[in-house]
């Protein structure tokens, strides 16, 4: 039986004061952002005194809450690359007790629920919040570095500015209108990001000719080094958006914008290494909707969090930057996730998913002169990857793009069931949305295929003379080699009593990767890995049939046009799911009824979604 999540709960006390007498031992972590005894550090630069005066209690509370969540996220390890406990400890539980200035507002269960729902989807973790009255407030300048020379700035738009290519292109696009003013908000967790961001802002000001059109507010939020036990930072997007929302409230704005290409936003598994809690959902359309709902509830009026680049691939984004004649500033942008290992000479590792995506987009648009290969520690096509992890990521990324190029729309949705949840979230009629999601991914696959063809032609002489290593990406493409597949792990089986019918079985989805099964007086909990839903290619990836089972849970056992609106063909996946469930429960009949035009596919067993308090 799988280990119960109650055993891995982390209780965290936040704020400068101690817990009540006798309760301190109940908390395993203490976080405090308020000096002088703080271990969480929050500081915003370029803030005028007048601007700081507009920061409301509720906005300041939001900043602190987001900072505590961000630090809590990194305080407990998920298990690292070895993926122990069949991946169970990738799901974690946190309980935070946080002091706030407006407990009457934060104590509203609706806000706590929406915040937990957002974090549950983004990070695949469960958060519970208890809010108490902050005993003593402190001067605002504690968090701000004032610049009284800064003018009052009323922006036309507020952008999340990471210093990557997408946010850079978004800033360029926003500045195209005559005299448009743009406020750029950055989060800086480490010092190495500081100079590249400042250089990019200087480039933009120089190119667009006026300081008064661009205003940059960098916000530092980090913590004592000993607090970090995991570096995945899946809650960083919540922190980032909360910073921007708080600043938006200071200038009277009701919208913030993430600029992120649709391939990253969609979050389809590009590699076995990018799954579940390890996969970024920072700008997923559902994430942005949940953020919009949360901030609207907190501030008491409609608030929007949008992504204008969802319809673009990375290559499309760079094509726009090229059309704006701004390719010269590409070199100052940063895309690599391995910031700590970067150097002045090698600013990018070349092997993480973001570096791969960036390099392919640069090659597709012929912008090699603006993004020299010397900046990368690993040349994508010609160098031998430095580790097995790098090799897996590179090969899987290219393999994924090949699949996207070859699939038609029905096969696409059968291969990637998670894509189904995108369509209702992007603000179009359902069939148009479904077509748009497919078109983005299919175009991405074709663009990468074009890059590969060009690379084969460009290096034809090296290939002919045997100078290309068979262990480099180009050599693997030519030789059709790749990563060896791992064997599927043996499944566990449910102790199904004799004479049990499917109607007697109750399945509850309790996390993105585990279920609870009830039959009579027998209750067991399993991770998807334990019961045979492991992907054939790699043991730390759950397969498509698990995603279908999750969809059944979310829709209470019915996958039909009534519950889904947009329903692609899934016949083969349903057949495979039938087979796996028959094997797991030891029953001979199929657990899912045959397809019906009116009711779609319906489960004979009871199934529901119990994640984050759902029913």
Coordinates of C-alpha atoms in Angstrom, one line a residue:
X1 CA 0.0 0.0 0.0
X2 CA 1.3 3.5 -0.9
X3 CA 2.4 5.8 1.9
X4 CA -0.3 8.2 3.0
X5 CA 0.3 11.8 2.3
X6 CA -0.5 12.7 5.9
X7 CA 3.0 11.4 6.7
X8 CA 4.7 14.0 4.6
X9 CA 2.9 17.1 5.7
X10 CA 5.0 20.2 6.4
X11 CA 3.7 22.7 8.9
X12 CA 5.2 26.2 8.7
X13 CA 4.9 29.2 11.0
X14 CA 5.4 32.5 9.3
X15 CA 6.1 36.0 10.8
X16 CA 8.3 37.6 13.5
X17 CA 6.4 36.4 16.6
X18 CA 6.6 32.9 18.1
X19 CA 3.8 30.4 18.1
X20 CA 1.6 30.1 21.2
X21 CA 3.3 28.4 24.1
X22 CA 3.2 24.6 23.7
X23 CA 2.6 24.7 19.9
X24 CA 6.1 25.4 18.7
X25 CA 6.9 21.7 18.3
X26 CA 4.1 21.3 15.9
X27 CA 5.9 23.3 13.2
X28 CA 8.9 22.1 11.3
X29 CA 9.9 25.3 9.6
X30 CA 9.9 29.0 10.6
X31 CA 9.9 31.8 8.0
X32 CA 9.9 35.5 8.6
X33 CA 10.2 38.4 6.1
X34 CA 10.1 41.2 8.7
X35 CA 13.4 42.6 9.9
X36 CA 15.5 42.4 12.0
X37 CA 15.2 38.6 12.6
X38 CA 14.1 37.8 9.0
X39 CA 15.3 34.8 7.0
X40 CA 13.1 35.7 3.9
X41 CA 14.4 38.8 2.1
X42 CA 12.1 41.0 0.1
X43 CA 13.2 44.3 -1.5
X44 CA 11.8 46.3 -4.4
X45 CA 13.9 48.9 -6.2
X46 CA 13.1 52.1 -8.2
X47 CA 10.0 52.9 -6.0
X48 CA 9.1 56.5 -5.4
X49 CA 7.7 57.6 -2.1
X50 CA 4.5 58.5 -3.7
X51 CA 4.2 55.1 -5.4
X52 CA 4.8 53.3 -2.1
X53 CA 2.1 55.3 -0.4
X54 CA -0.4 53.7 -2.8
X55 CA 0.5 50.2 -1.6
X56 CA -2.6 49.0 0.3
X57 CA -2.5 46.6 3.3
X58 CA -4.1 43.8 1.2
X59 CA -1.4 44.2 -1.6
X60 CA 1.4 44.1 1.0
X61 CA -0.2 41.0 2.6
X62 CA -0.3 39.4 -0.9
X63 CA 3.4 40.1 -1.4
X64 CA 4.3 38.4 1.9
X65 CA 2.1 35.4 1.4
X66 CA 3.5 34.8 -2.1
X67 CA 7.1 35.1 -0.7
X68 CA 6.3 32.5 2.1
X69 CA 4.7 30.1 -0.5
X70 CA 7.8 30.5 -2.7
X71 CA 10.2 29.7 0.2
X72 CA 8.0 26.8 1.4
X73 CA 8.0 25.3 -2.0
X74 CA 11.8 25.0 -1.9
X75 CA 12.0 23.9 1.7
X76 CA 11.2 20.2 1.2
X77 CA 12.9 18.0 -1.4
X78 CA 10.8 16.1 -3.9
X79 CA 13.3 13.3 -4.2
X80 CA 15.8 14.4 -6.9
X81 CA 16.6 12.6 -10.1
X82 CA 16.4 9.1 -8.5
X83 CA 12.6 9.4 -8.3
X84 CA 12.2 7.3 -5.1
X85 CA 8.9 6.1 -3.6
X86 CA 7.6 5.6 -7.2
X87 CA 7.3 9.4 -7.4
X88 CA 4.9 9.7 -4.5
X89 CA 7.0 12.3 -2.7
X90 CA 6.7 14.6 -5.7
X91 CA 3.4 15.5 -4.2
X92 CA 3.7 17.4 -0.9
X93 CA 1.4 18.9 1.7
X94 CA 2.1 22.3 3.3
X95 CA 0.2 24.1 6.1
X96 CA 1.1 27.7 6.5
X97 CA 0.1 30.0 9.4
X98 CA 0.6 33.6 8.2
X99 CA 0.2 37.0 9.9
X100 CA -1.8 39.5 7.9
X101 CA -3.0 43.1 8.3
X102 CA -6.5 42.4 7.0
X103 CA -7.5 39.0 8.6
X104 CA -11.1 39.7 7.8
X105 CA -10.4 39.6 4.1
X106 CA -7.9 36.8 4.1
X107 CA -10.0 34.7 6.5
X108 CA -12.6 34.4 3.8
X109 CA -12.6 30.7 2.8
X110 CA -13.1 31.6 -0.8
X111 CA -9.7 33.2 -1.1
X112 CA -7.9 30.3 0.6
X113 CA -9.7 27.9 -1.6
X114 CA -8.8 29.7 -4.8
X115 CA -5.2 30.1 -3.8
X116 CA -4.9 26.4 -2.9
X117 CA -6.6 25.5 -6.2
X118 CA -4.1 27.6 -8.2
X119 CA -1.1 26.2 -6.4
X120 CA -2.4 22.7 -6.7
X121 CA -2.6 22.9 -10.4
X122 CA 0.7 24.8 -10.8
X123 CA 2.9 22.8 -8.5
X124 CA 1.0 19.5 -7.8
X125 CA 1.2 20.2 -4.1
X126 CA -1.5 20.8 -1.5
X127 CA -1.5 24.0 0.4
X128 CA -3.6 24.9 3.5
X129 CA -3.6 28.4 4.9
X130 CA -4.4 29.8 8.4
X131 CA -4.4 33.6 8.7
X132 CA -3.9 35.5 12.0
X133 CA -3.6 39.2 12.8
X134 CA -0.2 40.7 12.4
X135 CA 0.7 41.9 15.9
X136 CA 2.8 44.9 14.9
X137 CA 3.2 46.5 11.5
X138 CA 6.4 48.1 10.3
X139 CA 7.5 51.0 8.1
X140 CA 7.0 50.5 4.3
X141 CA 10.6 51.5 3.6
X142 CA 11.6 48.1 5.1
X143 CA 10.7 46.6 1.7
X144 CA 11.5 49.4 -0.7
X145 CA 14.5 51.2 -2.0
X146 CA 13.1 54.6 -2.6
X147 CA 14.1 56.7 -5.6
X148 CA 12.4 60.1 -5.0
X149 CA 13.8 61.3 -8.4
X150 CA 11.5 58.8 -10.1
X151 CA 8.5 60.4 -11.8
X152 CA 4.9 59.3 -11.2
X153 CA 4.4 56.7 -13.9
X154 CA 1.0 55.7 -15.3
X155 CA 1.7 52.7 -17.6
X156 CA -0.4 51.6 -20.5
X157 CA 0.5 48.0 -19.8
X158 CA 2.3 46.0 -17.1
X159 CA 4.6 43.1 -18.2
X160 CA 6.3 40.3 -16.3
X161 CA 9.9 40.8 -17.5
X162 CA 12.1 37.8 -16.9
X163 CA 14.8 38.8 -19.3
X164 CA 14.1 35.9 -21.7
X165 CA 13.3 36.1 -25.4
X166 CA 9.5 36.0 -25.0
X167 CA 9.2 38.7 -22.4
X168 CA 11.8 40.8 -24.3
X169 CA 9.7 40.5 -27.5
X170 CA 6.6 41.3 -25.6
X171 CA 8.1 44.5 -24.3
X172 CA 9.2 45.4 -27.9
X173 CA 5.7 44.7 -29.2
X174 CA 4.0 46.8 -26.4
X175 CA 6.3 49.8 -27.2
X176 CA 5.3 49.9 -30.9
X177 CA 2.3 52.2 -30.3
X178 CA 3.1 55.9 -30.3
X179 CA 4.1 57.1 -26.8
X180 CA 3.0 54.0 -25.1
X181 CA 4.3 53.5 -21.6
X182 CA 5.3 50.1 -20.3
X183 CA 6.1 49.1 -16.7
X184 CA 8.4 46.0 -16.5
X185 CA 8.3 44.0 -13.3
X186 CA 11.1 41.5 -12.7
X187 CA 11.8 38.9 -10.0
X188 CA 15.5 38.4 -9.2
X189 CA 16.2 35.3 -7.1
X190 CA 19.9 35.4 -7.7
X191 CA 22.5 38.1 -8.6
X192 CA 23.5 36.6 -11.9
X193 CA 20.2 37.7 -13.4
X194 CA 20.5 41.3 -12.3
X195 CA 23.0 42.7 -14.9
X196 CA 21.4 41.0 -18.0
X197 CA 18.0 42.4 -17.0
X198 CA 19.4 45.9 -16.5
X199 CA 21.3 45.6 -19.8
X200 CA 18.1 44.7 -21.6
X201 CA 16.2 47.6 -20.1
X202 CA 19.0 49.9 -21.1
X203 CA 18.8 48.5 -24.6
X204 CA 15.1 49.1 -24.8
X205 CA 15.4 52.6 -23.5
X206 CA 18.1 53.4 -26.0
X207 CA 16.3 51.8 -28.9
X208 CA 12.9 53.5 -28.2
X209 CA 14.5 56.8 -27.4
X210 CA 12.9 58.0 -24.1
X211 CA 13.4 57.1 -20.5
X212 CA 9.8 58.2 -19.6
X213 CA 8.2 55.4 -21.7
X214 CA 9.8 52.5 -19.8
X215 CA 9.8 52.0 -16.1
X216 CA 11.5 49.0 -14.5
X217 CA 10.8 47.6 -11.0
X218 CA 13.1 44.8 -10.0
X219 CA 12.0 42.9 -6.9
X220 CA 14.4 40.7 -4.9
X221 CA 12.8 37.8 -3.0
X222 CA 15.1 35.1 -1.7
X223 CA 16.0 33.4 1.6
X224 CA 18.8 32.1 3.7
X225 CA 20.8 29.5 1.8
X226 CA 20.2 26.8 4.3
X227 CA 16.5 26.8 3.7
X228 CA 16.7 25.5 0.2
X229 CA 16.2 21.8 -0.2
X230 CA 14.7 21.7 -3.7
X231 CA 15.3 24.1 -6.6
X232 CA 12.3 23.3 -8.8
X233 CA 10.5 26.6 -8.0
X234 CA 7.1 25.5 -9.3
X235 CA 5.4 28.2 -7.3
X236 CA 7.6 31.0 -8.7
X237 CA 4.9 32.0 -11.2
X238 CA 2.5 32.7 -8.3
X239 CA 5.2 34.9 -6.6
X240 CA 6.0 36.6 -9.9
X241 CA 2.3 37.4 -10.7
X242 CA 1.6 38.5 -7.1
X243 CA 4.5 41.0 -7.3
X244 CA 3.1 42.4 -10.5
X245 CA -0.5 42.4 -9.2
X246 CA 0.6 44.3 -6.1
X247 CA 2.4 46.9 -8.2
X248 CA -0.6 47.1 -10.6
X249 CA -2.8 48.0 -7.6
X250 CA -0.4 50.8 -6.8
X251 CA -0.8 52.4 -10.2
X252 CA -4.5 51.7 -10.6
X253 CA -4.1 49.0 -13.3
X254 CA -6.4 45.9 -13.6
X255 CA -4.3 43.7 -15.9
X256 CA -0.8 42.1 -16.0
X257 CA 0.7 40.3 -18.9
X258 CA 2.9 37.2 -19.2
X259 CA 4.5 36.9 -22.6
X260 CA 5.2 33.2 -23.2
X261 CA 5.0 31.1 -26.4
X262 CA 2.2 28.6 -26.6
X263 CA 4.4 25.5 -26.6
X264 CA 5.7 26.3 -23.2
X265 CA 2.3 27.5 -22.0
X266 CA 0.6 24.3 -23.1
X267 CA 2.9 22.2 -21.0
X268 CA 2.6 19.0 -23.0
X269 CA 5.3 16.5 -22.0
X270 CA 8.3 17.3 -24.3
X271 CA 10.5 14.8 -22.4
X272 CA 10.3 12.1 -19.8
X273 CA 12.2 14.6 -17.6
X274 CA 9.5 17.2 -17.7
X275 CA 6.4 15.7 -16.1
X276 CA 3.9 16.4 -13.4
X277 CA 5.4 18.6 -10.7
X278 CA 8.6 18.9 -12.7
X279 CA 6.8 20.4 -15.6
X280 CA 6.3 24.2 -15.6
X281 CA 2.6 25.3 -15.6
X282 CA 3.6 28.9 -15.0
X283 CA 1.6 30.4 -17.9
X284 CA -0.8 27.5 -18.7
X285 CA -4.1 29.0 -19.7
X286 CA -5.8 27.4 -16.7
X287 CA -3.1 28.9 -14.4
X288 CA -3.8 32.4 -15.8
X289 CA -7.6 31.9 -15.4
X290 CA -7.1 30.8 -11.8
X291 CA -4.8 33.7 -11.1
X292 CA -7.3 36.1 -12.6
X293 CA -10.1 34.7 -10.4
X294 CA -7.8 34.9 -7.3
X295 CA -6.7 38.5 -7.8
X296 CA -10.2 39.6 -8.6
X297 CA -11.4 38.1 -5.3
X298 CA -8.6 39.7 -3.4
X299 CA -8.9 43.2 -4.8
X300 CA -12.7 43.1 -5.1
X301 CA -12.9 44.0 -8.8
X302 CA -12.2 42.3 -12.2
X303 CA -8.5 41.6 -12.7
X304 CA -7.0 40.0 -15.7
X305 CA -3.8 37.9 -16.1
X306 CA -3.2 37.3 -19.8
X307 CA -0.7 35.8 -22.3
X308 CA -0.8 37.6 -25.7
X309 CA 1.7 35.1 -27.2
X310 CA -0.2 31.9 -26.6
X311 CA -0.9 31.5 -30.4
X312 CA 2.9 31.7 -31.2
X313 CA 5.7 29.2 -31.2
X314 CA 9.2 30.2 -30.1
X315 CA 10.2 30.5 -33.7
X316 CA 7.2 32.8 -34.3
X317 CA 8.2 35.0 -31.4
X318 CA 11.8 35.4 -32.7
X319 CA 10.4 36.1 -36.2
X320 CA 8.4 39.0 -34.7
X321 CA 11.6 40.3 -33.0
X322 CA 13.4 40.1 -36.3
X323 CA 10.6 42.0 -38.1
X324 CA 10.9 44.8 -35.5
X325 CA 14.6 44.9 -36.3
X326 CA 15.5 44.3 -32.7
X327 CA 17.6 41.1 -33.2
X328 CA 20.8 42.9 -32.0
X329 CA 19.6 42.8 -28.4
X330 CA 19.0 39.0 -28.4
X331 CA 22.5 38.4 -27.0
X332 CA 21.6 40.2 -23.7
X333 CA 18.6 38.0 -23.1
X334 CA 18.8 34.9 -20.9
X335 CA 16.8 31.7 -21.4
X336 CA 18.8 29.0 -19.5
X337 CA 17.4 27.4 -16.4
X338 CA 20.9 26.6 -15.0
X339 CA 21.7 30.1 -14.0
X340 CA 24.2 29.1 -11.3
X341 CA 26.5 27.3 -13.8
X342 CA 26.5 30.2 -16.3
X343 CA 29.7 32.2 -17.0
X344 CA 30.5 35.4 -18.8
X345 CA 31.7 33.3 -21.8
X346 CA 29.0 30.6 -21.7
X347 CA 25.7 32.3 -20.7
X348 CA 23.6 29.2 -21.7
X349 CA 24.1 25.5 -21.0
X350 CA 22.7 24.5 -24.4
X351 CA 21.1 21.3 -23.1
X352 CA 18.1 22.3 -20.9
X353 CA 14.7 22.4 -22.6
X354 CA 14.7 26.3 -22.7
X355 CA 18.2 26.4 -24.3
X356 CA 17.2 23.8 -26.9
X357 CA 14.0 25.7 -27.7
X358 CA 15.9 29.0 -28.0
X359 CA 18.7 27.6 -30.2
X360 CA 16.2 25.9 -32.6
X361 CA 14.2 29.2 -32.9
X362 CA 17.4 31.1 -33.6
X363 CA 18.4 28.6 -36.3
X364 CA 15.0 28.6 -37.9
X365 CA 15.1 32.4 -38.2
X366 CA 18.7 32.6 -39.4
X367 CA 19.8 34.7 -36.4
X368 CA 23.0 32.9 -35.6
X369 CA 25.0 36.2 -35.8
X370 CA 22.8 37.7 -33.1
X371 CA 23.0 34.6 -30.8
X372 CA 26.5 33.2 -31.3
X373 CA 27.0 29.5 -30.8
X374 CA 30.0 30.3 -28.5
X375 CA 27.5 31.4 -25.8
X376 CA 26.4 27.8 -25.3
X377 CA 28.4 25.3 -23.3
X378 CA 27.0 22.5 -25.5
X379 CA 26.5 23.0 -29.2
X380 CA 23.1 21.5 -29.9
X381 CA 23.8 19.5 -33.0
X382 CA 27.6 18.8 -33.0
X383 CA 28.7 18.4 -29.4
X384 CA 28.4 15.2 -27.4
X385 CA 26.0 15.9 -24.4
X386 CA 27.9 16.2 -21.1
X387 CA 25.6 13.9 -19.2
X388 CA 23.0 11.1 -19.7
X389 CA 20.4 13.6 -18.4
X390 CA 21.4 16.1 -21.1
X391 CA 21.4 13.4 -23.8
X392 CA 17.9 12.3 -22.8
X393 CA 16.5 15.8 -22.8
X394 CA 18.0 16.6 -26.2
X395 CA 16.9 13.4 -27.9
X396 CA 13.4 13.4 -26.4
X397 CA 12.9 17.1 -27.3
X398 CA 13.7 16.3 -31.0
X399 CA 11.6 13.1 -30.9
X400 CA 8.7 15.0 -29.5
X401 CA 8.8 17.6 -32.3
X402 CA 8.9 14.8 -34.8
X403 CA 5.7 13.4 -33.3
X404 CA 4.0 16.8 -33.5
X405 CA 5.0 17.2 -37.1
X406 CA 3.5 13.8 -38.1
X407 CA 0.2 13.7 -36.1
X408 CA -3.2 14.8 -37.6
X409 CA -5.6 16.5 -35.2
X410 CA -7.4 13.4 -34.0
X411 CA -4.2 11.5 -33.4
X412 CA -2.8 14.6 -31.6
X413 CA -5.5 14.7 -29.0
X414 CA -5.4 10.9 -28.5
X415 CA -1.6 11.1 -28.0
X416 CA -1.8 14.1 -25.7
X417 CA -5.1 13.9 -23.6
X418 CA -3.8 16.9 -21.5
X419 CA -4.3 19.1 -24.5
X420 CA -8.0 18.6 -24.1
X421 CA -8.2 20.9 -21.1
X422 CA -6.6 23.7 -23.0
X423 CA -9.4 24.3 -25.4
X424 CA -12.0 25.6 -22.9
X425 CA -9.4 27.9 -21.3
X426 CA -8.3 30.2 -24.2
X427 CA -11.4 32.3 -24.9
X428 CA -12.5 31.0 -28.3
X429 CA -15.4 28.8 -29.4
X430 CA -14.5 25.3 -28.5
X431 CA -13.8 23.9 -32.0
X432 CA -11.8 27.0 -33.0
X433 CA -9.8 26.6 -29.8
X434 CA -9.2 22.9 -30.4
X435 CA -7.9 23.7 -33.9
X436 CA -5.7 26.5 -32.6
X437 CA -4.0 24.3 -30.0
X438 CA -3.3 21.7 -32.6
X439 CA -2.0 24.2 -35.2
X440 CA 0.5 25.7 -32.7
X441 CA 2.0 22.3 -32.0
X442 CA 1.9 21.0 -35.5
X443 CA 3.6 24.2 -36.8
X444 CA 6.3 23.9 -34.0
X445 CA 7.0 20.3 -35.2
X446 CA 7.3 21.5 -38.8
X447 CA 9.6 24.4 -37.9
X448 CA 12.0 22.1 -36.1
X449 CA 12.0 19.6 -39.0
X450 CA 13.0 22.5 -41.2
X451 CA 15.9 23.3 -38.9
X452 CA 17.1 19.7 -38.9
X453 CA 17.0 19.5 -42.7
X454 CA 19.0 22.7 -42.9
X455 CA 21.6 21.4 -40.4
X456 CA 22.0 18.1 -42.3
X457 CA 22.7 20.2 -45.5
X458 CA 25.0 22.6 -43.7
X459 CA 27.1 19.9 -42.3
X460 CA 27.0 17.5 -45.3
X461 CA 30.8 17.5 -45.7
X462 CA 31.4 16.6 -42.0
X463 CA 28.8 13.9 -42.2
X464 CA 30.4 12.5 -45.4
X465 CA 33.9 12.4 -43.9
X466 CA 32.8 10.9 -40.6
X467 CA 33.7 14.0 -38.5
X468 CA 30.3 14.1 -36.8
X469 CA 30.3 12.0 -33.7
X470 CA 27.6 9.3 -33.6
X471 CA 26.9 10.4 -30.0
X472 CA 26.2 14.0 -31.0
X473 CA 22.6 14.9 -31.9
X474 CA 23.3 15.2 -35.6
X475 CA 25.0 11.8 -35.6
X476 CA 22.1 10.3 -33.7
X477 CA 19.6 11.7 -36.2
X478 CA 21.6 10.3 -39.2
X479 CA 22.2 7.0 -37.5
X480 CA 18.6 6.8 -36.1
X481 CA 20.0 6.0 -32.7
X482 CA 18.6 7.2 -29.4
X483 CA 18.1 6.5 -25.7
X484 CA 17.5 2.9 -24.7
X485 CA 14.1 2.2 -23.4
X486 CA 13.6 1.1 -19.8
X487 CA 11.5 -1.9 -19.0
X488 CA 8.1 -1.3 -17.5
X489 CA 7.9 -2.0 -13.8
X490 CA 5.6 -4.8 -12.6
X491 CA 2.2 -3.6 -11.5
X492 CA 0.5 -4.3 -8.2
X493 CA -3.0 -5.8 -8.1
X494 CA -6.1 -4.9 -6.0
X495 CA -7.3 -7.7 -3.7
X496 CA -10.8 -7.8 -5.4
X497 CA -13.3 -9.9 -3.5
X498 CA -15.1 -12.7 -5.4
X499 CA -18.4 -11.7 -7.1
X500 CA -17.4 -8.1 -7.2
X501 CA -19.0 -6.1 -10.1
X502 CA -17.6 -2.9 -11.6
X503 CA -20.5 -1.1 -10.0
X504 CA -19.2 -2.0 -6.6
X505 CA -15.8 -0.3 -7.2
X506 CA -15.2 3.3 -6.1
X507 CA -12.1 5.2 -7.3
X508 CA -11.0 8.6 -6.0
X509 CA -8.3 10.7 -7.6
X510 CA -6.4 12.1 -4.6
X511 CA -3.5 13.7 -6.4
X512 CA -2.3 14.0 -10.0
X513 CA -0.4 10.7 -9.6
X514 CA -2.4 8.6 -7.1
X515 CA -5.8 7.2 -6.4
X516 CA -7.7 5.7 -3.5
X517 CA -9.7 2.5 -4.3
X518 CA -12.7 1.4 -2.2
X519 CA -14.5 -2.0 -2.5
X520 CA -16.7 -2.9 0.4
X521 CA -14.6 -2.6 3.6
X522 CA -11.3 -2.6 1.7
X523 CA -9.6 0.8 1.1
X524 CA -6.2 1.0 -0.6
X525 CA -4.1 3.8 -2.0
X526 CA -1.8 3.5 -5.0
X527 CA 0.4 5.7 -7.1
X528 CA -0.1 5.4 -10.9
X529 CA 3.4 3.9 -11.1
X530 CA 2.5 1.1 -8.7
X531 CA -0.5 -0.2 -10.7
X532 CA 1.0 -0.3 -14.2
X533 CA 0.5 3.1 -15.7
X534 CA 4.2 3.7 -16.1
X535 CA 5.2 4.9 -19.6
X536 CA 7.1 2.3 -21.6
X537 CA 9.9 4.7 -22.4
X538 CA 10.9 5.8 -18.9
X539 CA 9.9 4.8 -15.4
X540 CA 9.2 8.4 -14.1
X541 CA 6.5 9.2 -16.7
X542 CA 2.9 8.2 -16.4
X543 CA 1.2 7.2 -19.6
X544 CA -1.7 8.4 -21.7
X545 CA -4.1 5.9 -20.1
X546 CA -3.5 7.5 -16.7
X547 CA -4.4 10.9 -18.1
X548 CA -7.6 9.4 -19.5
X549 CA -8.4 8.0 -16.0
X550 CA -7.8 11.5 -14.5
X551 CA -10.2 13.0 -17.0
X552 CA -12.8 10.5 -16.0
X553 CA -12.3 11.5 -12.4
X554 CA -12.6 15.2 -13.2
X555 CA -15.8 14.6 -15.2
X556 CA -17.4 12.2 -12.7
X557 CA -17.1 9.2 -14.9
X558 CA -18.5 10.6 -18.2
X559 CA -16.4 11.8 -21.2
X560 CA -18.9 13.2 -23.6
X561 CA -19.6 16.4 -25.5
X562 CA -21.9 17.3 -22.6
X563 CA -19.1 17.3 -20.1
X564 CA -16.2 18.2 -22.4
X565 CA -17.6 20.2 -25.4
X566 CA -14.5 19.4 -27.4
X567 CA -14.1 15.6 -27.5
X568 CA -11.4 14.1 -29.8
X569 CA -11.1 10.5 -30.8
X570 CA -9.8 8.4 -27.9
X571 CA -10.9 4.9 -28.9
X572 CA -7.5 3.3 -28.8
X573 CA -6.6 4.9 -25.4
X574 CA -10.0 3.8 -24.0
X575 CA -9.3 0.2 -25.1
X576 CA -5.9 0.3 -23.4
X577 CA -7.4 1.7 -20.2
X578 CA -10.0 -1.1 -20.2
X579 CA -7.2 -3.6 -20.4
X580 CA -5.2 -2.1 -17.6
X581 CA -8.1 -1.8 -15.3
X582 CA -9.3 -5.4 -16.0
X583 CA -5.8 -6.6 -15.1
X584 CA -5.5 -4.5 -12.0
X585 CA -8.9 -5.6 -10.6
X586 CA -8.8 -9.2 -12.0
X587 CA -12.2 -8.8 -13.7
X588 CA -13.1 -10.1 -17.1
X589 CA -15.6 -7.5 -18.4
X590 CA -14.7 -4.0 -19.6
X591 CA -15.0 -1.3 -16.9
X592 CA -16.0 1.4 -19.5
X593 CA -19.2 1.3 -21.5
X594 CA -19.0 1.3 -25.3
X595 CA -19.1 4.7 -26.9
X596 CA -22.6 6.3 -27.3
X597 CA -23.2 9.4 -29.4
X598 CA -25.3 10.9 -26.6
X599 CA -23.3 9.9 -23.5
X600 CA -19.9 9.4 -24.9
X601 CA -17.8 7.0 -22.8
X602 CA -19.1 6.3 -19.3
X603 CA -17.5 4.4 -16.5
X604 CA -19.3 1.5 -14.9
X605 CA -17.4 2.1 -11.6
X606 CA -17.8 5.2 -9.5
X607 CA -15.0 7.7 -9.9
X608 CA -14.5 11.3 -8.6
X609 CA -11.8 13.9 -8.1
X610 CA -10.9 14.5 -4.5
X611 CA -7.9 16.7 -5.1
X612 CA -8.0 20.1 -3.3
X613 CA -11.4 19.5 -1.7
X614 CA -13.2 18.7 -5.0
X615 CA -16.0 16.3 -5.2

